[in-house]
mmCIF file of C-alpha atoms and ligand atoms in Angstrom:
data_model
loop_
_atom_site.group_PDB
_atom_site.id
_atom_site.type_symbol
_atom_site.label_atom_id
_atom_site.label_comp_id
_atom_site.label_asym_id
_atom_site.label_seq_id
_atom_site.Cartn_x
_atom_site.Cartn_y
_atom_site.Cartn_z
ATOM 1 C CA MET A 483 17.343 7.421 21.177
ATOM 2 C CA SER A 484 18.236 5.009 18.908
ATOM 3 C CA THR A 485 20.896 2.335 20.222
ATOM 4 C CA ALA A 486 23.474 0.310 18.403
ATOM 5 C CA ALA A 487 20.557 -2.708 18.310
ATOM 6 C CA THR A 488 17.983 -0.595 17.214
ATOM 7 C CA LYS A 489 16.695 -1.656 13.763
ATOM 8 C CA THR A 490 15.717 1.510 11.773
ATOM 9 C CA TYR A 491 12.523 -0.020 9.193
ATOM 10 C CA ASN A 492 11.567 2.577 6.347
ATOM 11 C CA ILE A 493 8.302 2.173 5.821
ATOM 12 C CA VAL A 494 6.367 4.739 3.778
ATOM 13 C CA LEU A 495 3.029 5.612 4.160
ATOM 14 C CA LEU A 496 0.544 5.969 1.675
ATOM 15 C CA PRO A 497 -2.507 8.343 2.970
ATOM 16 C CA GLY A 498 -4.887 8.864 -0.152
ATOM 17 C CA ASP A 499 -8.309 9.924 -0.021
ATOM 18 C CA GLY A 500 -11.358 9.861 2.096
ATOM 19 C CA VAL A 501 -10.792 7.389 5.282
ATOM 20 C CA GLY A 502 -6.710 6.838 4.333
ATOM 21 C CA PRO A 503 -5.504 9.277 6.949
ATOM 22 C CA GLU A 504 -7.669 8.810 10.009
ATOM 23 C CA VAL A 505 -7.004 4.644 9.771
ATOM 24 C CA THR A 506 -3.213 4.830 8.284
ATOM 25 C CA ARG A 507 -2.482 7.481 11.402
ATOM 26 C CA ALA A 508 -3.889 4.602 13.645
ATOM 27 C CA ALA A 509 -2.160 2.025 12.563
ATOM 28 C CA ARG A 510 1.287 4.777 12.802
ATOM 29 C CA ASP A 511 0.552 5.495 15.868
ATOM 30 C CA VAL A 512 0.109 1.851 16.771
ATOM 31 C CA LEU A 513 3.719 0.589 14.858
ATOM 32 C CA ARG A 514 5.532 3.733 17.049
ATOM 33 C CA VAL A 515 4.531 1.673 20.328
ATOM 34 C CA ILE A 516 5.780 -1.526 19.166
ATOM 35 C CA GLY A 517 8.136 -0.055 17.721
ATOM 36 C CA ASP A 518 9.410 1.829 21.956
ATOM 37 C CA PHE A 519 8.996 -1.804 23.482
ATOM 38 C CA TYR A 520 10.357 -4.145 21.336
ATOM 39 C CA GLY A 521 13.347 -1.367 20.587
ATOM 40 C CA HIS A 522 13.074 -0.759 16.329
ATOM 41 C CA HIS A 523 13.153 2.091 14.968
ATOM 42 C CA PHE A 524 10.331 2.842 12.678
ATOM 43 C CA GLU A 525 11.067 5.555 10.146
ATOM 44 C CA PHE A 526 7.606 7.138 8.373
ATOM 45 C CA ALA A 527 7.671 8.754 5.335
ATOM 46 C CA GLU A 528 4.466 10.127 3.769
ATOM 47 C CA HIS A 529 4.016 9.697 -0.234
ATOM 48 C CA LEU A 530 1.196 11.211 -2.265
ATOM 49 C CA ILE A 531 -1.649 8.640 -4.565
ATOM 50 C CA GLY A 532 -4.451 8.429 -5.319
ATOM 51 C CA GLY A 533 -7.086 11.448 -5.662
ATOM 52 C CA ALA A 534 -5.378 13.408 -2.975
ATOM 53 C CA ALA A 535 -2.317 12.478 -5.454
ATOM 54 C CA ILE A 536 -4.693 14.329 -8.308
ATOM 55 C CA ASP A 537 -5.145 16.788 -6.839
ATOM 56 C CA GLU A 538 -1.507 18.323 -5.994
ATOM 57 C CA THR A 539 0.159 16.557 -9.468
ATOM 58 C CA GLY A 540 -2.335 16.208 -11.742
ATOM 59 C CA GLU A 541 -0.921 12.310 -11.427
ATOM 60 C CA PRO A 542 -2.518 9.793 -9.123
ATOM 61 C CA LEU A 543 0.853 7.547 -9.039
ATOM 62 C CA PRO A 544 3.796 10.696 -8.639
ATOM 63 C CA GLU A 545 7.240 9.687 -9.717
ATOM 64 C CA ALA A 546 8.480 10.837 -6.084
ATOM 65 C CA THR A 547 5.616 8.808 -4.399
ATOM 66 C CA ARG A 548 6.750 4.968 -7.028
ATOM 67 C CA ALA A 549 10.219 6.035 -6.163
ATOM 68 C CA ALA A 550 9.967 6.172 -2.212
ATOM 69 C CA CYS A 551 8.191 2.920 -2.357
ATOM 70 C CA VAL A 552 10.219 0.770 -4.040
ATOM 71 C CA ALA A 553 12.940 1.340 -2.342
ATOM 72 C CA SER A 554 11.077 1.327 1.391
ATOM 73 C CA ASP A 555 11.511 -1.834 3.949
ATOM 74 C CA ALA A 556 7.053 -1.474 3.619
ATOM 75 C CA VAL A 557 4.743 0.561 2.393
ATOM 76 C CA LEU A 558 0.667 0.907 4.375
ATOM 77 C CA LEU A 559 -1.759 2.220 2.187
ATOM 78 C CA GLY A 560 -5.093 3.458 3.373
ATOM 79 C CA ALA A 561 -7.465 3.081 0.480
ATOM 80 C CA VAL A 562 -7.639 5.429 -2.706
ATOM 81 C CA GLY A 563 -11.177 7.301 -4.799
ATOM 82 C CA GLY A 564 -14.320 9.072 -4.371
ATOM 83 C CA PRO A 565 -17.358 10.683 -6.387
ATOM 84 C CA LYS A 566 -14.943 13.588 -6.359
ATOM 85 C CA TRP A 567 -12.745 12.525 -9.260
ATOM 86 C CA ASP A 568 -15.441 10.649 -11.013
ATOM 87 C CA GLY A 569 -14.887 11.855 -14.862
ATOM 88 C CA GLY A 570 -12.189 13.031 -14.965
ATOM 89 C CA LYS A 571 -9.608 12.489 -17.347
ATOM 90 C CA ALA A 572 -7.307 10.756 -14.172
ATOM 91 C CA ARG A 573 -8.819 8.002 -11.772
ATOM 92 C CA PRO A 574 -7.099 7.970 -8.067
ATOM 93 C CA GLU A 575 -7.245 3.954 -8.379
ATOM 94 C CA GLN A 576 -4.877 3.684 -11.433
ATOM 95 C CA GLY A 577 -2.499 4.522 -8.482
ATOM 96 C CA LEU A 578 -3.016 1.786 -7.494
ATOM 97 C CA LEU A 579 -3.170 -0.686 -9.948
ATOM 98 C CA ALA A 580 0.236 1.247 -11.216
ATOM 99 C CA ILE A 581 1.842 0.803 -7.626
ATOM 100 C CA ARG A 582 0.962 -2.890 -7.672
ATOM 101 C CA LYS A 583 2.836 -3.559 -11.118
ATOM 102 C CA ALA A 584 5.978 -1.279 -9.546
ATOM 103 C CA MET A 585 6.425 -3.202 -6.449
ATOM 104 C CA GLY A 586 5.821 -6.222 -8.230
ATOM 105 C CA LEU A 587 3.563 -7.184 -5.934
ATOM 106 C CA PHE A 588 1.718 -10.588 -7.931
ATOM 107 C CA ALA A 589 0.392 -12.185 -5.198
ATOM 108 C CA ASN A 590 -2.793 -10.732 -2.724
ATOM 109 C CA LEU A 591 -3.001 -11.962 0.667
ATOM 110 C CA ARG A 592 -6.269 -11.551 2.051
ATOM 111 C CA PRO A 593 -7.516 -13.450 5.737
ATOM 112 C CA LEU A 594 -10.216 -14.135 7.580
ATOM 113 C CA GLN A 595 -11.445 -15.311 10.629
ATOM 114 C CA VAL A 596 -14.643 -15.102 12.157
ATOM 115 C CA SER A 597 -14.305 -13.257 15.749
ATOM 116 C CA PRO A 598 -16.766 -15.649 17.839
ATOM 117 C CA VAL A 599 -17.838 -12.399 19.246
ATOM 118 C CA LEU A 600 -19.055 -10.854 15.993
ATOM 119 C CA ALA A 601 -20.860 -14.176 14.569
ATOM 120 C CA HIS A 602 -23.853 -13.078 16.021
ATOM 121 C CA ARG A 603 -23.161 -9.777 13.468
ATOM 122 C CA SER A 604 -22.979 -11.735 10.225
ATOM 123 C CA PRO A 605 -26.240 -11.513 7.945
ATOM 124 C CA LEU A 606 -25.709 -15.485 8.238
ATOM 125 C CA LYS A 607 -26.602 -18.085 10.348
ATOM 126 C CA LYS A 608 -23.964 -17.722 13.236
ATOM 127 C CA GLU A 609 -23.745 -21.974 13.001
ATOM 128 C CA ILE A 610 -22.754 -21.531 9.777
ATOM 129 C CA VAL A 611 -20.234 -18.912 9.780
ATOM 130 C CA GLU A 612 -18.982 -19.256 13.030
ATOM 131 C CA GLY A 613 -14.939 -20.891 12.791
ATOM 132 C CA VAL A 614 -14.256 -19.453 9.672
ATOM 133 C CA ASP A 615 -10.738 -19.741 8.519
ATOM 134 C CA LEU A 616 -9.242 -18.702 5.214
ATOM 135 C CA ILE A 617 -7.099 -16.498 3.013
ATOM 136 C CA VAL A 618 -8.010 -15.860 -0.028
ATOM 137 C CA PHE A 619 -5.280 -15.889 -3.001
ATOM 138 C CA ARG A 620 -5.336 -13.278 -5.262
ATOM 139 C CA GLU A 621 -2.915 -12.471 -8.581
ATOM 140 C CA LEU A 622 -2.647 -8.989 -8.313
ATOM 141 C CA THR A 623 -0.871 -8.269 -11.727
ATOM 142 C CA GLY A 624 -2.203 -10.156 -14.534
ATOM 143 C CA GLY A 625 -5.265 -10.980 -16.147
ATOM 144 C CA VAL A 626 -8.077 -8.788 -17.090
ATOM 145 C CA TYR A 627 -6.556 -5.978 -14.889
ATOM 146 C CA PHE A 628 -3.038 -5.126 -17.243
ATOM 147 C CA GLY A 629 -5.162 -7.359 -20.820
ATOM 148 C CA GLU A 630 -4.853 -4.117 -23.971
ATOM 149 C CA LYS A 631 -7.206 -2.234 -23.824
ATOM 150 C CA THR A 632 -9.675 -0.631 -26.428
ATOM 151 C CA ARG A 633 -12.260 1.413 -27.176
ATOM 152 C CA THR A 634 -13.912 3.227 -30.177
ATOM 153 C CA ALA A 635 -17.351 4.674 -30.010
ATOM 154 C CA ASP A 636 -19.196 2.174 -30.687
ATOM 155 C CA ARG A 637 -16.805 -0.816 -29.056
ATOM 156 C CA ALA A 638 -14.488 -1.165 -26.254
ATOM 157 C CA THR A 639 -12.190 -5.013 -25.737
ATOM 158 C CA ASP A 640 -10.031 -5.405 -22.281
ATOM 159 C CA LEU A 641 -7.796 -8.941 -22.869
ATOM 160 C CA CYS A 642 -7.164 -11.420 -20.206
ATOM 161 C CA GLU A 643 -3.992 -12.464 -20.667
ATOM 162 C CA TYR A 644 -2.315 -15.825 -18.936
ATOM 163 C CA THR A 645 1.989 -16.579 -18.913
ATOM 164 C CA VAL A 646 2.801 -19.689 -17.146
ATOM 165 C CA PRO A 647 5.097 -18.401 -15.005
ATOM 166 C CA GLU A 648 2.346 -15.161 -13.411
ATOM 167 C CA ILE A 649 0.614 -18.302 -12.977
ATOM 168 C CA GLU A 650 2.969 -20.474 -11.106
ATOM 169 C CA ARG A 651 4.334 -18.161 -8.833
ATOM 170 C CA VAL A 652 0.753 -17.406 -6.630
ATOM 171 C CA THR A 653 0.615 -20.653 -7.279
ATOM 172 C CA ARG A 654 3.882 -21.414 -5.432
ATOM 173 C CA ALA A 655 3.096 -19.599 -3.036
ATOM 174 C CA ALA A 656 -0.855 -20.196 -2.521
ATOM 175 C CA PHE A 657 0.832 -23.965 -1.397
ATOM 176 C CA GLN A 658 3.629 -22.661 0.255
ATOM 177 C CA THR A 659 0.082 -20.922 3.175
ATOM 178 C CA ALA A 660 -1.234 -24.075 2.708
ATOM 179 C CA GLN A 661 1.728 -26.049 3.949
ATOM 180 C CA GLN A 662 1.588 -23.970 7.389
ATOM 181 C CA ARG A 663 -2.105 -24.007 7.304
ATOM 182 C CA ARG A 664 -4.698 -26.767 7.151
ATOM 183 C CA GLY A 665 -3.086 -28.565 4.076
ATOM 184 C CA LYS A 666 -5.463 -27.625 1.483
ATOM 185 C CA VAL A 667 -5.912 -25.478 -1.317
ATOM 186 C CA THR A 668 -9.531 -24.808 -3.832
ATOM 187 C CA SER A 669 -8.100 -22.980 -6.735
ATOM 188 C CA VAL A 670 -11.496 -21.268 -8.585
ATOM 189 C CA ASP A 671 -11.637 -20.611 -12.178
ATOM 190 C CA LYS A 672 -13.705 -20.582 -15.042
ATOM 191 C CA ALA A 673 -11.756 -23.808 -17.257
ATOM 192 C CA ASN A 674 -15.630 -24.856 -19.171
ATOM 193 C CA VAL A 675 -15.329 -21.403 -20.772
ATOM 194 C CA MET A 676 -12.059 -19.292 -21.015
ATOM 195 C CA GLU A 677 -8.560 -20.675 -22.491
ATOM 196 C CA THR A 678 -6.956 -18.607 -19.815
ATOM 197 C CA SER A 679 -8.792 -20.648 -16.736
ATOM 198 C CA ARG A 680 -7.672 -24.364 -18.986
ATOM 199 C CA LEU A 681 -4.332 -22.830 -18.814
ATOM 200 C CA TRP A 682 -4.735 -22.275 -14.786
ATOM 201 C CA ARG A 683 -5.916 -25.146 -14.475
ATOM 202 C CA GLU A 684 -2.632 -26.797 -16.361
ATOM 203 C CA VAL A 685 0.000 -25.315 -14.583
ATOM 204 C CA VAL A 686 -1.642 -25.522 -10.891
ATOM 205 C CA THR A 687 -2.652 -29.906 -11.308
ATOM 206 C CA ARG A 688 1.500 -29.952 -12.371
ATOM 207 C CA ILE A 689 2.811 -27.917 -9.653
ATOM 208 C CA HIS A 690 0.752 -29.830 -7.344
ATOM 209 C CA ALA A 691 1.950 -33.086 -8.754
ATOM 210 C CA GLU A 692 5.403 -32.253 -9.088
ATOM 211 C CA GLU A 693 6.045 -29.627 -5.674
ATOM 212 C CA PHE A 694 3.498 -30.237 -2.919
ATOM 213 C CA PRO A 695 2.018 -33.473 -3.260
ATOM 214 C CA ASP A 696 1.136 -33.212 0.886
ATOM 215 C CA ILE A 697 -1.323 -31.099 0.180
ATOM 216 C CA THR A 698 -5.136 -31.457 -1.162
ATOM 217 C CA LEU A 699 -6.352 -29.685 -4.266
ATOM 218 C CA GLU A 700 -9.766 -29.297 -5.919
ATOM 219 C CA HIS A 701 -10.276 -27.558 -8.742
ATOM 220 C CA ALA A 702 -13.815 -24.866 -8.578
ATOM 221 C CA LEU A 703 -15.577 -22.866 -11.099
ATOM 222 C CA VAL A 704 -16.056 -19.503 -10.303
ATOM 223 C CA ASP A 705 -19.997 -19.283 -10.064
ATOM 224 C CA SER A 706 -20.224 -21.904 -7.653
ATOM 225 C CA MET A 707 -17.908 -20.932 -5.812
ATOM 226 C CA ALA A 708 -19.843 -17.721 -5.614
ATOM 227 C CA MET A 709 -22.672 -20.545 -4.444
ATOM 228 C CA HIS A 710 -20.671 -22.882 -1.996
ATOM 229 C CA LEU A 711 -18.848 -19.630 0.049
ATOM 230 C CA ILE A 712 -22.744 -18.771 1.405
ATOM 231 C CA ARG A 713 -23.656 -22.003 1.995
ATOM 232 C CA LYS A 714 -20.123 -23.852 3.388
ATOM 233 C CA PRO A 715 -17.722 -21.387 4.610
ATOM 234 C CA ARG A 716 -15.824 -23.150 7.314
ATOM 235 C CA GLU A 717 -14.367 -25.572 4.062
ATOM 236 C CA TYR A 718 -12.547 -23.990 2.435
ATOM 237 C CA ASP A 719 -8.271 -22.800 3.763
ATOM 238 C CA VAL A 720 -6.636 -21.518 0.743
ATOM 239 C CA ILE A 721 -8.732 -20.188 -1.824
ATOM 240 C CA LEU A 722 -6.356 -19.446 -4.866
ATOM 241 C CA THR A 723 -7.397 -17.429 -7.941
ATOM 242 C CA GLU A 724 -6.522 -15.005 -10.519
ATOM 243 C CA ASN A 725 -7.213 -11.376 -10.513
ATOM 244 C CA MET A 726 -10.947 -10.356 -11.269
ATOM 245 C CA PHE A 727 -12.491 -13.550 -9.782
ATOM 246 C CA GLY A 728 -10.481 -12.775 -6.296
ATOM 247 C CA ASP A 729 -11.766 -9.663 -7.068
ATOM 248 C CA ILE A 730 -15.075 -10.696 -6.639
ATOM 249 C CA LEU A 731 -14.793 -13.070 -4.704
ATOM 250 C CA SER A 732 -13.109 -11.364 -2.015
ATOM 251 C CA ASP A 733 -15.751 -8.721 -1.216
ATOM 252 C CA GLU A 734 -18.356 -11.650 -1.050
ATOM 253 C CA ILE A 735 -16.193 -13.141 1.867
ATOM 254 C CA SER A 736 -15.640 -9.969 3.274
ATOM 255 C CA VAL A 737 -19.540 -9.757 4.441
ATOM 256 C CA LEU A 738 -18.960 -13.072 5.971
ATOM 257 C CA GLY A 739 -17.577 -12.174 9.212
ATOM 258 C CA GLY A 740 -19.840 -9.068 9.667
ATOM 259 C CA SER A 741 -17.479 -5.500 9.110
ATOM 260 C CA ILE A 742 -15.231 -5.088 6.176
ATOM 261 C CA GLY A 743 -13.852 -2.661 8.093
ATOM 262 C CA LEU A 744 -12.146 -5.757 10.593
ATOM 263 C CA LEU A 745 -10.281 -7.652 6.825
ATOM 264 C CA PRO A 746 -6.975 -6.601 6.232
ATOM 265 C CA SER A 747 -4.086 -7.239 3.178
ATOM 266 C CA ALA A 748 -0.992 -7.903 2.282
ATOM 267 C CA SER A 749 -0.068 -7.082 -1.589
ATOM 268 C CA LEU A 750 3.570 -9.239 -1.356
ATOM 269 C CA GLY A 751 5.752 -10.111 -4.345
ATOM 270 C CA ALA A 752 8.768 -11.907 -4.854
ATOM 271 C CA GLY A 753 11.052 -10.980 -2.293
ATOM 272 C CA GLY A 754 11.864 -6.668 -2.276
ATOM 273 C CA PRO A 755 8.901 -4.748 0.131
ATOM 274 C CA GLY A 756 5.052 -5.269 0.335
ATOM 275 C CA LEU A 757 2.171 -3.222 0.457
ATOM 276 C CA PHE A 758 -0.462 -3.975 3.154
ATOM 277 C CA GLU A 759 -4.246 -2.207 3.175
ATOM 278 C CA PRO A 760 -7.362 -3.012 4.935
ATOM 279 C CA ILE A 761 -9.587 -4.090 1.962
ATOM 280 C CA HIS A 762 -12.772 -1.138 3.097
ATOM 281 C CA GLY A 763 -12.037 0.818 0.887
ATOM 282 C CA SER A 764 -12.511 5.448 1.562
ATOM 283 C CA ALA A 765 -15.650 5.413 2.876
ATOM 284 C CA PRO A 766 -16.423 8.940 1.465
ATOM 285 C CA ASP A 767 -19.829 9.558 3.194
ATOM 286 C CA ILE A 768 -17.408 9.245 6.603
ATOM 287 C CA ALA A 769 -13.986 10.602 6.039
ATOM 288 C CA GLY A 770 -13.099 13.709 8.493
ATOM 289 C CA LYS A 771 -15.501 12.585 10.540
ATOM 290 C CA GLY A 772 -13.403 10.331 12.901
ATOM 291 C CA ILE A 773 -15.444 7.478 13.635
ATOM 292 C CA ALA A 774 -13.872 5.718 10.822
ATOM 293 C CA ASN A 775 -13.140 1.589 11.923
ATOM 294 C CA PRO A 776 -9.187 1.334 12.280
ATOM 295 C CA TYR A 777 -8.686 -2.170 12.815
ATOM 296 C CA ALA A 778 -8.302 -3.953 9.964
ATOM 297 C CA THR A 779 -5.114 -1.115 8.671
ATOM 298 C CA LEU A 780 -3.699 -2.181 12.800
ATOM 299 C CA PHE A 781 -4.480 -5.964 11.082
ATOM 300 C CA SER A 782 -2.511 -4.945 8.415
ATOM 301 C CA ALA A 783 0.368 -3.249 10.407
ATOM 302 C CA ALA A 784 0.511 -6.834 11.850
ATOM 303 C CA MET A 785 0.646 -8.030 7.859
ATOM 304 C CA LEU A 786 3.602 -5.589 7.559
ATOM 305 C CA LEU A 787 5.751 -6.674 10.410
ATOM 306 C CA ARG A 788 5.045 -10.023 9.492
ATOM 307 C CA HIS A 789 5.618 -10.503 6.145
ATOM 308 C CA SER A 790 7.515 -7.430 4.997
ATOM 309 C CA LEU A 791 9.633 -7.277 8.185
ATOM 310 C CA GLY A 792 9.873 -10.778 9.725
ATOM 311 C CA LEU A 793 9.470 -9.393 12.704
ATOM 312 C CA GLU A 794 6.443 -11.869 14.495
ATOM 313 C CA ALA A 795 6.303 -11.592 17.546
ATOM 314 C CA GLU A 796 5.529 -7.890 17.012
ATOM 315 C CA ALA A 797 2.637 -9.042 14.713
ATOM 316 C CA ALA A 798 0.990 -11.244 17.162
ATOM 317 C CA ALA A 799 1.314 -8.404 19.965
ATOM 318 C CA VAL A 800 -0.765 -6.343 17.808
ATOM 319 C CA GLU A 801 -3.296 -9.110 16.526
ATOM 320 C CA ALA A 802 -3.515 -9.386 20.820
ATOM 321 C CA ALA A 803 -4.057 -6.614 21.543
ATOM 322 C CA VAL A 804 -7.192 -5.490 18.399
ATOM 323 C CA HIS A 805 -8.555 -8.737 19.362
ATOM 324 C CA ALA A 806 -8.404 -7.676 22.892
ATOM 325 C CA VAL A 807 -10.784 -4.366 22.319
ATOM 326 C CA LEU A 808 -12.918 -6.610 20.184
ATOM 327 C CA ASP A 809 -13.636 -8.456 23.467
ATOM 328 C CA ASP A 810 -14.225 -5.829 25.143
ATOM 329 C CA GLY A 811 -16.683 -4.034 22.720
ATOM 330 C CA VAL A 812 -14.570 -1.416 22.014
ATOM 331 C CA PHE A 813 -16.516 -0.768 18.747
ATOM 332 C CA THR A 814 -16.016 1.849 15.902
ATOM 333 C CA ALA A 815 -19.975 2.609 14.340
ATOM 334 C CA ASP A 816 -19.893 0.200 11.824
ATOM 335 C CA LEU A 817 -20.167 -2.430 14.846
ATOM 336 C CA ALA A 818 -21.786 -1.010 17.675
ATOM 337 C CA ALA A 819 -24.591 -1.562 19.323
ATOM 338 C CA LYS A 820 -26.421 2.326 18.972
ATOM 339 C CA GLY A 821 -25.544 4.775 20.924
ATOM 340 C CA GLN A 822 -22.213 3.264 21.913
ATOM 341 C CA ALA A 823 -19.925 3.858 19.213
ATOM 342 C CA VAL A 824 -15.830 4.840 19.982
ATOM 343 C CA SER A 825 -13.944 7.181 18.100
ATOM 344 C CA THR A 826 -11.451 6.761 15.489
ATOM 345 C CA ALA A 827 -9.134 8.088 17.640
ATOM 346 C CA ALA A 828 -10.746 6.251 21.388
ATOM 347 C CA ALA A 829 -10.585 3.032 19.432
ATOM 348 C CA THR A 830 -6.075 3.451 18.293
ATOM 349 C CA ASP A 831 -6.412 4.653 21.927
ATOM 350 C CA ALA A 832 -7.957 0.792 23.764
ATOM 351 C CA VAL A 833 -5.398 -0.443 21.299
ATOM 352 C CA LEU A 834 -2.564 1.627 22.574
ATOM 353 C CA ALA A 835 -3.335 0.982 26.444
ATOM 354 C CA LYS A 836 -3.613 -3.329 25.623
ATOM 355 C CA LEU A 837 0.096 -2.683 24.263
ATOM 356 C CA LYS A 838 1.715 -0.894 27.346
HETATM 357 C C1 IPM B 1009 -9.188 -3.920 -4.995
HETATM 358 C C2 IPM B 1009 -9.561 -2.948 -5.382
HETATM 359 C C3 IPM B 1009 -9.314 -2.234 -6.260
HETATM 360 C C4 IPM B 1009 -8.914 -3.799 -7.492
HETATM 361 C C5 IPM B 1009 -9.805 -1.204 -7.020
HETATM 362 C C6 IPM B 1009 -9.452 -0.504 -6.089
HETATM 363 C C7 IPM B 1009 -9.100 -0.662 -8.011
HETATM 364 O O1 IPM B 1009 -11.047 -3.257 -5.575
HETATM 365 O O2 IPM B 1009 -8.332 -3.879 -3.956
HETATM 366 O O3 IPM B 1009 -10.160 -5.223 -4.607
HETATM 367 O O4 IPM B 1009 -10.080 -4.103 -7.897
HETATM 368 O O5 IPM B 1009 -8.381 -4.344 -7.448
HETATM 369 MN MN1 MN B 1010 -12.457 -5.075 -4.706
#
C-alpha cells in the first residue's frame, strides 16, 4: 500500500541475454524487499536489449527501450551477447554501445575491493591482493569505440578521437571521487605514441592544477600499468583512463579478487539516470541453469540506489547483506569448493534473509 510519504522510483530492467535474466530477477527481488523495508515504491518496467531484442524486433536497441531508459530514474542491465548472434548483421553489443551513447553515460565506474574471505581464491598471491581497494573511471562514450569506421575489401580503419570537454568531464568525476577516498588519481594513457593521449595528459594535468591541487596525481603508460596492476595493485586508488584502455584494464583487474562474478559497475552521465550492470558477460555456457552468481548484480543494484536514487542507507544495507552471506560461505559454482555450490535462487534467498 502506498502512503503519502512513499516515493515512487521508475527502474527499467534490461535482462538481455544468457544469464542476464536470472541475475536481474535476483536484483529485482532484493530491491523489492528494500523498498518495503524503507518505504519506497520501486516500479519496474522490463525492456528488450541485445540478442533478445534482435530476435524479437531485428534491432539490438529498439526505440521503445531507448525511450523508457532516458525517461527512467535508473536502469539495471543483465548482460548482452552470445554465440547465437555471431555473424549476424546486427550484433547484441551494438545495443549496449547505443544505450550508453543515448543516455550520455560518459563515466564508467568499476570498483574492486578484495574481500579477505576470498583473497586466497585470487590467481595472485594473497600478500599481493589482500586489501586492494580501487576504482576504475573509464571514459565511456568517446575514443576508438565511437570514432568513424571504414572498411573496404583490403583495408579497415577505426578513428580514435577525443575532445577537450570529453576529457574534462570524466576527469572531474574521477578527481571528485578521489576526494572522498584516499586522494590519489592515476591517469593512464599512451602519450609516448598517441596524439589523443597527449591531449588527455595535458587536460588531466590542467584540471588537477586548477581545480584539485589537493589530490595526488600520477600518469602511467598503459603497457606498464598492465604490469603494475599485477605487481602492486594495492598502490592504486582511482584509475582514470580512456574508453579502450579502460575496457582492457578493467578485465585484468577483475580477476584479482577471485571471481568476476562479484564485480559491479555504474555508468553515469551529467545528472540523468545511470545504468548499472555486473561486469561479467552473458555466460552462455551456464545460461538457464540457475547457477549464475547474482552477487555482482546485487552490488550493481546497490550502486543504483546510491548513485541514481541517492539512497545511501539502502545501498549500504544491500552491500552489508551480500558481504554477510559471503562471510557465511554461501557461494555459487564460480566460488564454491566442489559439491558445495548453491543455486542463484538460494544465494539470493540468503541475501534476502539477511535483510529481513
Ligand atoms: C564492457 C564490454 C563492452 C565494451 C562490450 C560488450 C561492447 O566489454 O562493458 O566492458 O567493450 O565496452
Ligand atoms: Mn569489457
